[in-house]
Short mmCIF file of C-alpha atoms and ligand atoms in Angstrom, two decimals:
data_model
loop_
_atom_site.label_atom_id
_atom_site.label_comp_id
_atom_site.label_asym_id
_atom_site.label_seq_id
_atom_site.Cartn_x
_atom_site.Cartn_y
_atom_site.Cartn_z
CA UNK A 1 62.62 32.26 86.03
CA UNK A 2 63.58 28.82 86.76
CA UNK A 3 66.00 27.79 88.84
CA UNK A 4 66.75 24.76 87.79
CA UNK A 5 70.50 24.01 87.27
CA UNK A 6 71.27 22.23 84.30
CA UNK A 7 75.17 21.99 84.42
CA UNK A 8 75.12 21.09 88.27
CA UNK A 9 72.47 18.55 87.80
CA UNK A 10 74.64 17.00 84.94
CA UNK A 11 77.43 17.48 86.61
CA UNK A 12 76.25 15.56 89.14
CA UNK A 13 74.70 12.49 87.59
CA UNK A 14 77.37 12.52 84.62
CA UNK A 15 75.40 13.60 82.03
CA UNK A 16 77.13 13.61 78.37
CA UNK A 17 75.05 15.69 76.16
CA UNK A 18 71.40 17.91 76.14
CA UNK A 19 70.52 18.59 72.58
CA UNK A 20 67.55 21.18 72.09
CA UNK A 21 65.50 21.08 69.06
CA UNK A 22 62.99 23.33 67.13
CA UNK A 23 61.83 22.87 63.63
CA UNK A 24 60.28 25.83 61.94
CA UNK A 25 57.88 24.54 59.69
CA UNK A 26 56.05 21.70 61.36
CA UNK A 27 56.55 22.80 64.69
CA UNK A 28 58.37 20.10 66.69
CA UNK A 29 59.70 21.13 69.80
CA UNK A 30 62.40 18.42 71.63
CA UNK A 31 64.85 17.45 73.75
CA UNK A 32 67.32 14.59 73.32
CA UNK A 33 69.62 13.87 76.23
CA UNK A 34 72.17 11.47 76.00
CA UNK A 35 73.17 10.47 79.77
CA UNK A 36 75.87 7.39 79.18
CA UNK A 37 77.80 6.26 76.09
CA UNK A 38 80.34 4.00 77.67
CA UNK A 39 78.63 1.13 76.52
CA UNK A 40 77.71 1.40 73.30
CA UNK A 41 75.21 4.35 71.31
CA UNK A 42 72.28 5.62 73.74
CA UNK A 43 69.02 4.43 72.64
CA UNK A 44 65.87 5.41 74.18
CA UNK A 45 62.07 5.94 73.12
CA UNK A 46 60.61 9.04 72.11
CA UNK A 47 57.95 10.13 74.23
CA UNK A 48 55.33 12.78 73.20
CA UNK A 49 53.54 14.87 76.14
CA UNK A 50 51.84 18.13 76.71
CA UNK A 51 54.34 19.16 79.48
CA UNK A 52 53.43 21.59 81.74
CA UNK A 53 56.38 23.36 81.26
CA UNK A 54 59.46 23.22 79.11
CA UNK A 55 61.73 22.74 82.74
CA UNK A 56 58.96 19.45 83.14
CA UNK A 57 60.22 18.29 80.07
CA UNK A 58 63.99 18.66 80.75
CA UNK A 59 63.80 17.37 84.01
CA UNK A 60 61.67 14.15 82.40
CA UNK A 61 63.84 13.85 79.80
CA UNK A 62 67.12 14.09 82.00
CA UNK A 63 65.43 11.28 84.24
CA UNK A 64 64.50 9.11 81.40
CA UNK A 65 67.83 8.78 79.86
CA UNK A 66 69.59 8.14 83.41
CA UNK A 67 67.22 5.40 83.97
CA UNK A 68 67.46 3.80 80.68
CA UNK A 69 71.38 3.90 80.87
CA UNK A 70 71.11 1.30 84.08
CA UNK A 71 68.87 -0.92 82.33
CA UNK A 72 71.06 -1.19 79.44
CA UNK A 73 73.43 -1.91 81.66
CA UNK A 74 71.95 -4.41 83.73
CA UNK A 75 70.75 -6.16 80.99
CA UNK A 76 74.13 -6.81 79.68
CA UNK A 77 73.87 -4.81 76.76
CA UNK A 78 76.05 -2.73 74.43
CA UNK A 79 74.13 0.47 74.70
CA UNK A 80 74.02 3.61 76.42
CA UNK A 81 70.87 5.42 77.95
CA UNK A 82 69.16 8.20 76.24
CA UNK A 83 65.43 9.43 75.98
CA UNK A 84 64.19 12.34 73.79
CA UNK A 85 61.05 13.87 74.85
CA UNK A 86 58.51 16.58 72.49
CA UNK A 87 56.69 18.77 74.08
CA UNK A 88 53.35 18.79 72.12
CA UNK A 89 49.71 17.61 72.33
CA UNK A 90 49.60 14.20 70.92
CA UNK A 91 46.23 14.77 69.59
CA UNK A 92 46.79 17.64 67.07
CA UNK A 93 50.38 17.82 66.36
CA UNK A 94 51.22 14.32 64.82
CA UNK A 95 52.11 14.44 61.12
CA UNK A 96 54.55 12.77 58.42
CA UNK A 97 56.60 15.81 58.35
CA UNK A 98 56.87 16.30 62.04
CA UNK A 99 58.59 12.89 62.58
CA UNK A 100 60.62 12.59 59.79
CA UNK A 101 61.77 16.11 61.18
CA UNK A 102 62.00 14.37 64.49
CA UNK A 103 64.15 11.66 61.94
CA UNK A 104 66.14 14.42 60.75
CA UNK A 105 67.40 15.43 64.31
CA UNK A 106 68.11 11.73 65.21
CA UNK A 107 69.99 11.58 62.04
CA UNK A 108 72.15 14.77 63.06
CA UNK A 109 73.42 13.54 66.60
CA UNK A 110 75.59 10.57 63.78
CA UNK A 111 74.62 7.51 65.44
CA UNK A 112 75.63 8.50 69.07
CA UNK A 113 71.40 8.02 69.92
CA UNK A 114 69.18 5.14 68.55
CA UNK A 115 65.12 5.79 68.91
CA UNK A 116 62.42 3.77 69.46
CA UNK A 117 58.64 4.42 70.17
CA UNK A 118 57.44 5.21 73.85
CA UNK A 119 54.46 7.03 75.46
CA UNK A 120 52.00 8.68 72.76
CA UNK A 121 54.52 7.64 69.88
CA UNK A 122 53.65 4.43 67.52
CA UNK A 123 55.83 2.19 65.06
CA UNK A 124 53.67 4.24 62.20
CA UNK A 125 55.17 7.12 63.62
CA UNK A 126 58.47 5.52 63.76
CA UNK A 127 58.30 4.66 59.91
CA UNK A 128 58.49 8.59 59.06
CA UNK A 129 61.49 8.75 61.27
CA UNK A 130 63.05 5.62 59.26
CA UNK A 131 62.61 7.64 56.16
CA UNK A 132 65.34 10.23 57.72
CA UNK A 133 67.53 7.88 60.04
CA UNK A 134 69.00 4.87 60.70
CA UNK A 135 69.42 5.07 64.35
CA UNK A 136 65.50 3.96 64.67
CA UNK A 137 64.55 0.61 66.35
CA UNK A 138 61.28 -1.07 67.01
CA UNK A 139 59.34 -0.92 63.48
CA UNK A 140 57.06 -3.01 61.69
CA UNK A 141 58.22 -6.13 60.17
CA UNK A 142 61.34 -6.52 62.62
CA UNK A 143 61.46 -7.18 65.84
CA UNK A 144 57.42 -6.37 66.60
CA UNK A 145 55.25 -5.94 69.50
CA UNK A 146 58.30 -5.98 72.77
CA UNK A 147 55.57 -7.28 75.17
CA UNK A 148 55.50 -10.87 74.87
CA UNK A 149 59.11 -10.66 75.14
CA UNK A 150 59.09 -8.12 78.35
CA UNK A 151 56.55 -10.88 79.39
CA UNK A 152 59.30 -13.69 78.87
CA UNK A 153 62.18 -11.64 80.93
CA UNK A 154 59.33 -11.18 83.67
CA UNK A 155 58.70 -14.85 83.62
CA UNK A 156 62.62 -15.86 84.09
CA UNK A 157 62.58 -13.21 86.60
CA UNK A 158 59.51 -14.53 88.81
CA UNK A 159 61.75 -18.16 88.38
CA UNK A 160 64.55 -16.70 89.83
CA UNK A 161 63.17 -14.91 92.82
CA UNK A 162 61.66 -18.17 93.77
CA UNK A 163 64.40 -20.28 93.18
CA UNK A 164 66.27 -17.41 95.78
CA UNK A 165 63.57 -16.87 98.25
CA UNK A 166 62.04 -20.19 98.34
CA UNK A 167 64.90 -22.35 97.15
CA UNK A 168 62.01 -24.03 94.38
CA UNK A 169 60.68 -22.57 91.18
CA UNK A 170 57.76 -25.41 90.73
CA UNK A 171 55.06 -23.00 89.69
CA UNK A 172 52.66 -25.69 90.94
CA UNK A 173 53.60 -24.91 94.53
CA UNK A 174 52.60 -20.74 94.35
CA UNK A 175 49.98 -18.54 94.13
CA UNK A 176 50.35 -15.35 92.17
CA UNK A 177 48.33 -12.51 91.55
CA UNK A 178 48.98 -9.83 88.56
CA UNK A 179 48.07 -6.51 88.63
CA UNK A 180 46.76 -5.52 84.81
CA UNK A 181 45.81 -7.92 82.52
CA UNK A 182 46.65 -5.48 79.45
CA UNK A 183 49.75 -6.11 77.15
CA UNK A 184 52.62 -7.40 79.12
CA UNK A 185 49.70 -8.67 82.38
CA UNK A 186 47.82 -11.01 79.20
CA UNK A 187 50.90 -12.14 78.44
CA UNK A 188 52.84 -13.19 80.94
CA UNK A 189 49.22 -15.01 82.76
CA UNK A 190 49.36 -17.30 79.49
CA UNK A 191 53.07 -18.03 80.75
CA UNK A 192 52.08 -18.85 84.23
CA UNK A 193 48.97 -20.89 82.91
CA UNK A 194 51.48 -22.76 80.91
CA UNK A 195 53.78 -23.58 84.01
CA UNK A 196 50.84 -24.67 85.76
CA UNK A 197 50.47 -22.09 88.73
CA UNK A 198 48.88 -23.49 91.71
CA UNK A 199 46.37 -20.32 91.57
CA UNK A 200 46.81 -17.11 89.63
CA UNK A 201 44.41 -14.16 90.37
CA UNK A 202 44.23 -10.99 88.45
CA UNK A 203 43.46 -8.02 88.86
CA UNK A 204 42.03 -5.01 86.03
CA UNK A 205 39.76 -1.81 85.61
CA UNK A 206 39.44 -2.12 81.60
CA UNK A 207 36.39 -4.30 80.91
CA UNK A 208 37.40 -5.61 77.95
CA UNK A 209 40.35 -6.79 79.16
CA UNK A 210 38.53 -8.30 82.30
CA UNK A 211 36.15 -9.89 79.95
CA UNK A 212 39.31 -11.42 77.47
CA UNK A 213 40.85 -12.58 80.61
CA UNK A 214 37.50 -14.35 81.74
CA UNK A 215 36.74 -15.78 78.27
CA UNK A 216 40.31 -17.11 77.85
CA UNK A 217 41.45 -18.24 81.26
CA UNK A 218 38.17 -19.06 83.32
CA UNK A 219 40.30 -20.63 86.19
CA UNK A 220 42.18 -17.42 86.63
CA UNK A 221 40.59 -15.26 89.39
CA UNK A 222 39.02 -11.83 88.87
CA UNK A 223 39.76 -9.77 92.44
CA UNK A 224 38.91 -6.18 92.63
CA UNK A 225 41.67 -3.53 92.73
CA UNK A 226 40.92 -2.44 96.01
CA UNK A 227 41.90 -6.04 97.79
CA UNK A 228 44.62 -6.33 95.38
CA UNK A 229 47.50 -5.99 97.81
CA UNK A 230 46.10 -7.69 100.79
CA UNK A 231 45.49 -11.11 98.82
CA UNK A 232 46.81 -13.64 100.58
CA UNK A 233 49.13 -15.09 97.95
CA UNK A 234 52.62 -16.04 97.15
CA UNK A 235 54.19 -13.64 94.48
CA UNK A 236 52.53 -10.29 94.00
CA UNK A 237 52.85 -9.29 90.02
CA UNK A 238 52.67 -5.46 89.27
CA UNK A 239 52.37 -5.14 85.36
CA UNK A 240 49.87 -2.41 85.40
CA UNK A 241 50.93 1.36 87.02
CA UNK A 242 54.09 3.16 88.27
CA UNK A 243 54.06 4.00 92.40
CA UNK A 244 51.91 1.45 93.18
CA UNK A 245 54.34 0.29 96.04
CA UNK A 246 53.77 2.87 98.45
CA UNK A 247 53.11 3.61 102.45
CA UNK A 248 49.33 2.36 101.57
CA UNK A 249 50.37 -0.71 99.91
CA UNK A 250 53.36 -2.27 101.68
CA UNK A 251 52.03 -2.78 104.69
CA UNK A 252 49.03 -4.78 103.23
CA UNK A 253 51.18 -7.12 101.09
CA UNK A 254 51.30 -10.44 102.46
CA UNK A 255 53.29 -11.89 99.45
CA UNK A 256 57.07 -13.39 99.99
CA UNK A 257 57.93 -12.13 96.43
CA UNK A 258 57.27 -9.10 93.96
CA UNK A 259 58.28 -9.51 90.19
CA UNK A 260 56.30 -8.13 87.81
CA UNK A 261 56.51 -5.88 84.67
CA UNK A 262 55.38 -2.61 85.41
CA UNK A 263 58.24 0.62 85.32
CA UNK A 264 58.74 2.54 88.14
CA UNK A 265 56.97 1.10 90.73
CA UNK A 266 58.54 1.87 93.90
CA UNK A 267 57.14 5.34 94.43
CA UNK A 268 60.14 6.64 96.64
CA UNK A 269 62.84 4.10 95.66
CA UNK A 270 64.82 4.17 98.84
CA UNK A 271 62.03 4.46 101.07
CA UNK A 272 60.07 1.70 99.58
CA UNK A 273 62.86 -0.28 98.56
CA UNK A 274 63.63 -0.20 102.00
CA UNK A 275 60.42 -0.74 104.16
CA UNK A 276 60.07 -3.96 101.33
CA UNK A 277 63.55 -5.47 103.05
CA UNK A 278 62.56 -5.29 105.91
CA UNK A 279 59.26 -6.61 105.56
CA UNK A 280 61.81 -9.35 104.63
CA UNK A 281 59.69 -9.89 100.65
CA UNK A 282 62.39 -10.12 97.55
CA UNK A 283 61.19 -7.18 95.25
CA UNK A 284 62.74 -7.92 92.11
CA UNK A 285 63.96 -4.64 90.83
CA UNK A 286 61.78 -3.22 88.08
CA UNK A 287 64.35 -2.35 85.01
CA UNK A 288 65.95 -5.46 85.36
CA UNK A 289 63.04 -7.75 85.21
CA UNK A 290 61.27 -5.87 82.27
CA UNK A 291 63.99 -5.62 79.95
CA UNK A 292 62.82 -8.08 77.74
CA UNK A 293 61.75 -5.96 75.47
CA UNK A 294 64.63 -3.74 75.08
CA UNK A 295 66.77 -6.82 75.25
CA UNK A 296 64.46 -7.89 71.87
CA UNK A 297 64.85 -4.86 70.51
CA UNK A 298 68.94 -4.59 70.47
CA UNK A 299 68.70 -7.84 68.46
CA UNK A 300 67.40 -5.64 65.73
CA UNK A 301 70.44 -3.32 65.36
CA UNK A 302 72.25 -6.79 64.00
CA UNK A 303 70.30 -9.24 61.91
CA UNK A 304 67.42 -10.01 64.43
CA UNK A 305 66.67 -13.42 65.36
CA UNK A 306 64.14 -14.82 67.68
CA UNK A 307 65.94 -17.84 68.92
CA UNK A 308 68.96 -15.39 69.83
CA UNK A 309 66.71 -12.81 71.42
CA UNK A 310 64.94 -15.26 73.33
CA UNK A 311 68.40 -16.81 74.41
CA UNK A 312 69.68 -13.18 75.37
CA UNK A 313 66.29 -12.64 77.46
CA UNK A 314 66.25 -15.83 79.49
CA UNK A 315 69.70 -14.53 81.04
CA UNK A 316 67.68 -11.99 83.12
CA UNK A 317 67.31 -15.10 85.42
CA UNK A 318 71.04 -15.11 86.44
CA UNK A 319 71.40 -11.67 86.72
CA UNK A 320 68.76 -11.62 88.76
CA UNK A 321 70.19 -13.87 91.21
CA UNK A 322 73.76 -11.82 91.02
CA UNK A 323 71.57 -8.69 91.89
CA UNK A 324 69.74 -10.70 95.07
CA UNK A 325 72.80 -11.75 95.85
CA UNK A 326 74.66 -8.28 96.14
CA UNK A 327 71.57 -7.52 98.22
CA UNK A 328 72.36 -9.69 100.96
CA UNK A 329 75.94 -9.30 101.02
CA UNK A 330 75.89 -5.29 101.34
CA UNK A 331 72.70 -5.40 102.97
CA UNK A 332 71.08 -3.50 100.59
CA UNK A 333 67.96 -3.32 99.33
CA UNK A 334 67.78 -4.92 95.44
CA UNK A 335 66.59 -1.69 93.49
CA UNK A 336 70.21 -0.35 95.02
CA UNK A 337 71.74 -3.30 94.50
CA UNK A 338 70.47 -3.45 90.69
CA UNK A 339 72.25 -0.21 90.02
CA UNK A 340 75.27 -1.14 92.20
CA UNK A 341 75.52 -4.53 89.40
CA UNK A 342 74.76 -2.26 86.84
CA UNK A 343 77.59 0.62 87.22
CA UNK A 344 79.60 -2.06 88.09
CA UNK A 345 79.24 -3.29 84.30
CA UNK A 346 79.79 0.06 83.40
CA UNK A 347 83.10 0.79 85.23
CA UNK A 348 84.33 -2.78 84.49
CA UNK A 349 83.76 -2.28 81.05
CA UNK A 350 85.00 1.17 80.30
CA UNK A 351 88.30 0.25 82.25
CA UNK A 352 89.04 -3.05 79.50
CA UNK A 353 88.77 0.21 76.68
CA UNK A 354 91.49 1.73 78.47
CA UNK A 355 93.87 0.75 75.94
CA UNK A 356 93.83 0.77 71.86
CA UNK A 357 93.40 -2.38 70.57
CA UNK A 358 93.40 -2.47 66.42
CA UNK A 359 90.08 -4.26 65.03
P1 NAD B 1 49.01 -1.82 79.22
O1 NAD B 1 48.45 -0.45 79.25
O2 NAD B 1 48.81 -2.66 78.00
O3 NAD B 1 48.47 -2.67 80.47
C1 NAD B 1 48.29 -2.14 81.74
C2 NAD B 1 46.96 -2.66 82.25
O4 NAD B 1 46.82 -2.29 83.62
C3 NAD B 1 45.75 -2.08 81.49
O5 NAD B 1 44.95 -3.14 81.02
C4 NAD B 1 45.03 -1.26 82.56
O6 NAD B 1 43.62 -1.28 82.42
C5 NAD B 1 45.45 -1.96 83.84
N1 NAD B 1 45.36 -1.13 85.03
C6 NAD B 1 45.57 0.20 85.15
N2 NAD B 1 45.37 0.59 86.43
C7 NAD B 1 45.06 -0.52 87.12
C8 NAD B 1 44.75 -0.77 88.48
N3 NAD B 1 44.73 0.22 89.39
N4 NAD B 1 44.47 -2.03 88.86
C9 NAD B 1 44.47 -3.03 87.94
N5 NAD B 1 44.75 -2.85 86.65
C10 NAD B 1 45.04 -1.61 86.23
O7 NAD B 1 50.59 -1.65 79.55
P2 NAD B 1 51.78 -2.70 79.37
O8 NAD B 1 52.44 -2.44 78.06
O9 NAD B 1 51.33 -4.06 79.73
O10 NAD B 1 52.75 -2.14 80.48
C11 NAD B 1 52.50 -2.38 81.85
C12 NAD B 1 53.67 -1.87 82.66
O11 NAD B 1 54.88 -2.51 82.21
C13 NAD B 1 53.95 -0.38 82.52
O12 NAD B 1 54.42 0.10 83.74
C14 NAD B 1 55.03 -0.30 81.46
O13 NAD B 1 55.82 0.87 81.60
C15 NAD B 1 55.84 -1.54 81.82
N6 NAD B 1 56.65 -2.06 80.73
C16 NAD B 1 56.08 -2.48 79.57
C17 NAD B 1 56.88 -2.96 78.55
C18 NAD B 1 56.28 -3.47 77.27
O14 NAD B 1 56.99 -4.16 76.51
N7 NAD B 1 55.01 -3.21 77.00
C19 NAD B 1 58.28 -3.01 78.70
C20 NAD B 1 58.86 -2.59 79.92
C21 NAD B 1 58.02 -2.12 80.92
#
C-alpha cells in the first residue's frame, strides 16, 4: 500500500480538483488534475507514459499542473494550471477511439480544463479529441508548431538578462553557446544569427541535427557535450534536457548569464537556484522564459493572430526584468522570485473578483 497522501498533499499546495478516468472499451486509463482556476480555465498538455506505477502518475500529474499554473501566471495570462497524464505504452495503445474517449472526458470536466499535446501525444492525436471537445488547443491549421514562438520568448528573454546584468543587449558584444540544436535550439540560433552574435557555439548528440546546424550556419561552432559547461563564453543557453544545472555543472560554468528554453532545468530548484546566486550568474527562470509557446497558444482560444501573439510574447522581456528585479530586492534567487511575481498575479487578481460586477 501506498502511502502517499492525496488530501494532505492538496491540501497543502491548494489543489482544486483530481479527476480519475477509465474507459471500458478502449482502455484509457487517466488522470486530470486541475491545481488553480483563479485565473481563468486550467489548460495543460496531455502527456502519455508507461508509469511505473499508478502513485508515479499522480504524483507527475499533481506536479505538472502546479507548475503549469505559475507559468500561466507569470506569463500574464488568463488561465489556470492543469496537466492530465495516461498511463499507457505509447507504442501500442494509441487509437481514434482512445482519444476521442480521452475528448470525451475533457468534454465532461465543462470547460473548467483546456488540453493541448505534450510528451508522446501529437496534434493528430489532438484532432480525435477535437471531434469530442472544445476545450482542445494546439491543432493543425491554428496556431502550429509553438517552437519558433518558445524560441521568440527565449530570445526577448536572453535581451533582457543582458540589458540587467550587463546594462547592453548588443548581441555583437556576447558569446553564447546553446545546448541542443533540435526544435526550439534551431530556432532560436537563426535568431541570434540574425542579431549578429559576436560568437555562438552549439552544442548536440543527434547527427542530423549536428549536420543541419553545420550545413546551415557554418560560422556557428560545433563543441562536444562534455566541454559544454566549461566554455568560456558569455550566456550559457540550455534548450536541450531537464537537470542539467546540477553540483557537476555549476561549478564549471564560466558564463555571466543563463537563458535558454529547456523545462526544468535546475535539478534541485533551491539548491541550484541558489549556488547560481551566488556564483553571482542571472539564471533566467525556466517557465518564464519558455512561455512563448503557451503564450501562442492562448491566442487560439480567441481568434488567433500572429501579430497579437507575437506582441503578447515579446512582453516576457519586462517581466523578466520585474522578476530580476524582485531578486535583488528580497535577495532571492530568480526561480523563487518568478513564483513570488507569479502568485503575486494570482492574489492580486483574485482579490479585484472580490466583488460582482454585471458584464
Ligand atoms: P527537441 O527534442 O526538439 O530538442 C532537444 C535537442 O537537444 C535534441 O536535438 C537533442 O538531440 C539535444 N540533446 C539532448 N541531450 C543533449 C545533450 N546532452 N547535449 C546536447 N544536446 C542534447 O526539444 P525542444 O522542443 O527543442 O525542447 C527543448 C527543451 O525546451 C525541453 O526541455 C522542452 O521541455 C523545452 N520547451 C520546449 C517548448 C517547445 O515549444 N518546443 C516549449 C517550452 C519548453
Amino acid at each position: 500500500m501506498s502511502d502517499f497522501k492525496h488530501f494532505e498533499y492538496m491540501a497543502k499546495h491548494r489543489y482544486e480538483q483530481v479527476v480519475y478516468f477509465y474507459d471500458k472499451t478502449t482502455g484509457l486509463k487517466g488522470i486530470t488534475c486541475i491545481h488553480n482556476t483563479t485565473l481563468g480555465p486550467a489548460l495543460g498538455g496531455t502527456r502519455l507514459w508507461n508509469y511505473a506505477s499508478e502513485e508515479d502518475a499522480v504524483i507527475d500529474a499533481l506536479r505538472l499542473a502546479r507548475g503549469m499554473t505559475y507559468k500561466a501566471a507569470a506569463a500574464g495570462l488568463n488561465l489556470g494550471g492543469g496537466k492530465t497524464v495516461l498511463i499507457g505504452d505509447p507504442e501500442t495503445v494509441k487509437s481514434e477511439g482512445y482519444f476521442r474517449a480521452l475528448g470525451r472526458y475533457v468534454q465532461s470536466l465543462n470547460g473548467r480544463y483546456i488540453t493541448a499535446e505534450d510528451v508522446n501525444t501529437s496534434t493528430k492525436d489532438m484532432d480525435f479529441v477535437a471531434m469530442e471537445t472544445d476545450y482542445v488547443v494546439g491543432l493543425e491549421g491554428k496556431s502550429g508548431n509553438p517552437s519558433p514562438m518558445t524560441a521568440l520568448g527565449a530570445f526577448h528573454g536572453i535581451r533582457a538578462a543582458l540589458q540587467y546584468k550587463f546594462g547592453n543587449e548588443e548581441f555583437s558584444k556576447y558569446t553564447f553557446a546553446v545546448q541542443g540544436a533540435g526544435q526550439t535550439g534551431y530556432y532560436l540560433i537563426k535568431k541570434l544569427v540574425e542579431a549578429k552574435a559576436k560568437k555562438i557555439y552549439f552544442s548536440e548528440i543527434n547527427p542530423k541535427h549536428i549536420e543541419r546546424m553545420k550545413r546551415e550556419h557554418p560560422d556557428v561552432e560545433f563543441v562536444e557535450p562534455k566541454n559544454y559547461f566549461g566554455l568560456n563564453v558569455d550566456v550559457i543557453v540550455p534548450c536541450a534536457l531537464g537537470g542539467v544545472l546540477n553540483d557537476e555543472s555549476i561549478p564549471q560554468i564560466k558564463a555571466k548569464v543563463i537563458a535558454g528554453t529547456a523545462n526544468n532545468v535546475l535539478l534541485d530548484e533551491d539548491i541550484h537556484g541558489t549556488m547560481i546566486k551566488e556564483k553571482g550568474i542571472l539564471y533566467a527562470p525556466d517557465f518564464v522564459i519558455n512561455a512563448g509557446g503557451l503564450i501562442n497558444v492562448y491566442h487560439e482560444l480567441k481568434e488567433y493572430n500572429v501579430g497579437r501573439a507575437t506582441r503578447d510574447i515579446e512582453k516576457i522581456y519586462d517581466r523578466l526584468l520585474e522578476i530580476f528585479k524582485i531578486a535583488d530586492t528580497e535577495n532571492i534567487h530568480t526561480q523563487q522570485a518568478a513564483k513570488v511575481f507569479a502568485k503575486k498575479r494570482i492574489e492580486t487578481i483574485n482579490n479585484v473578483q472580490d466583488n460582482y460586477i454585471k458584464r
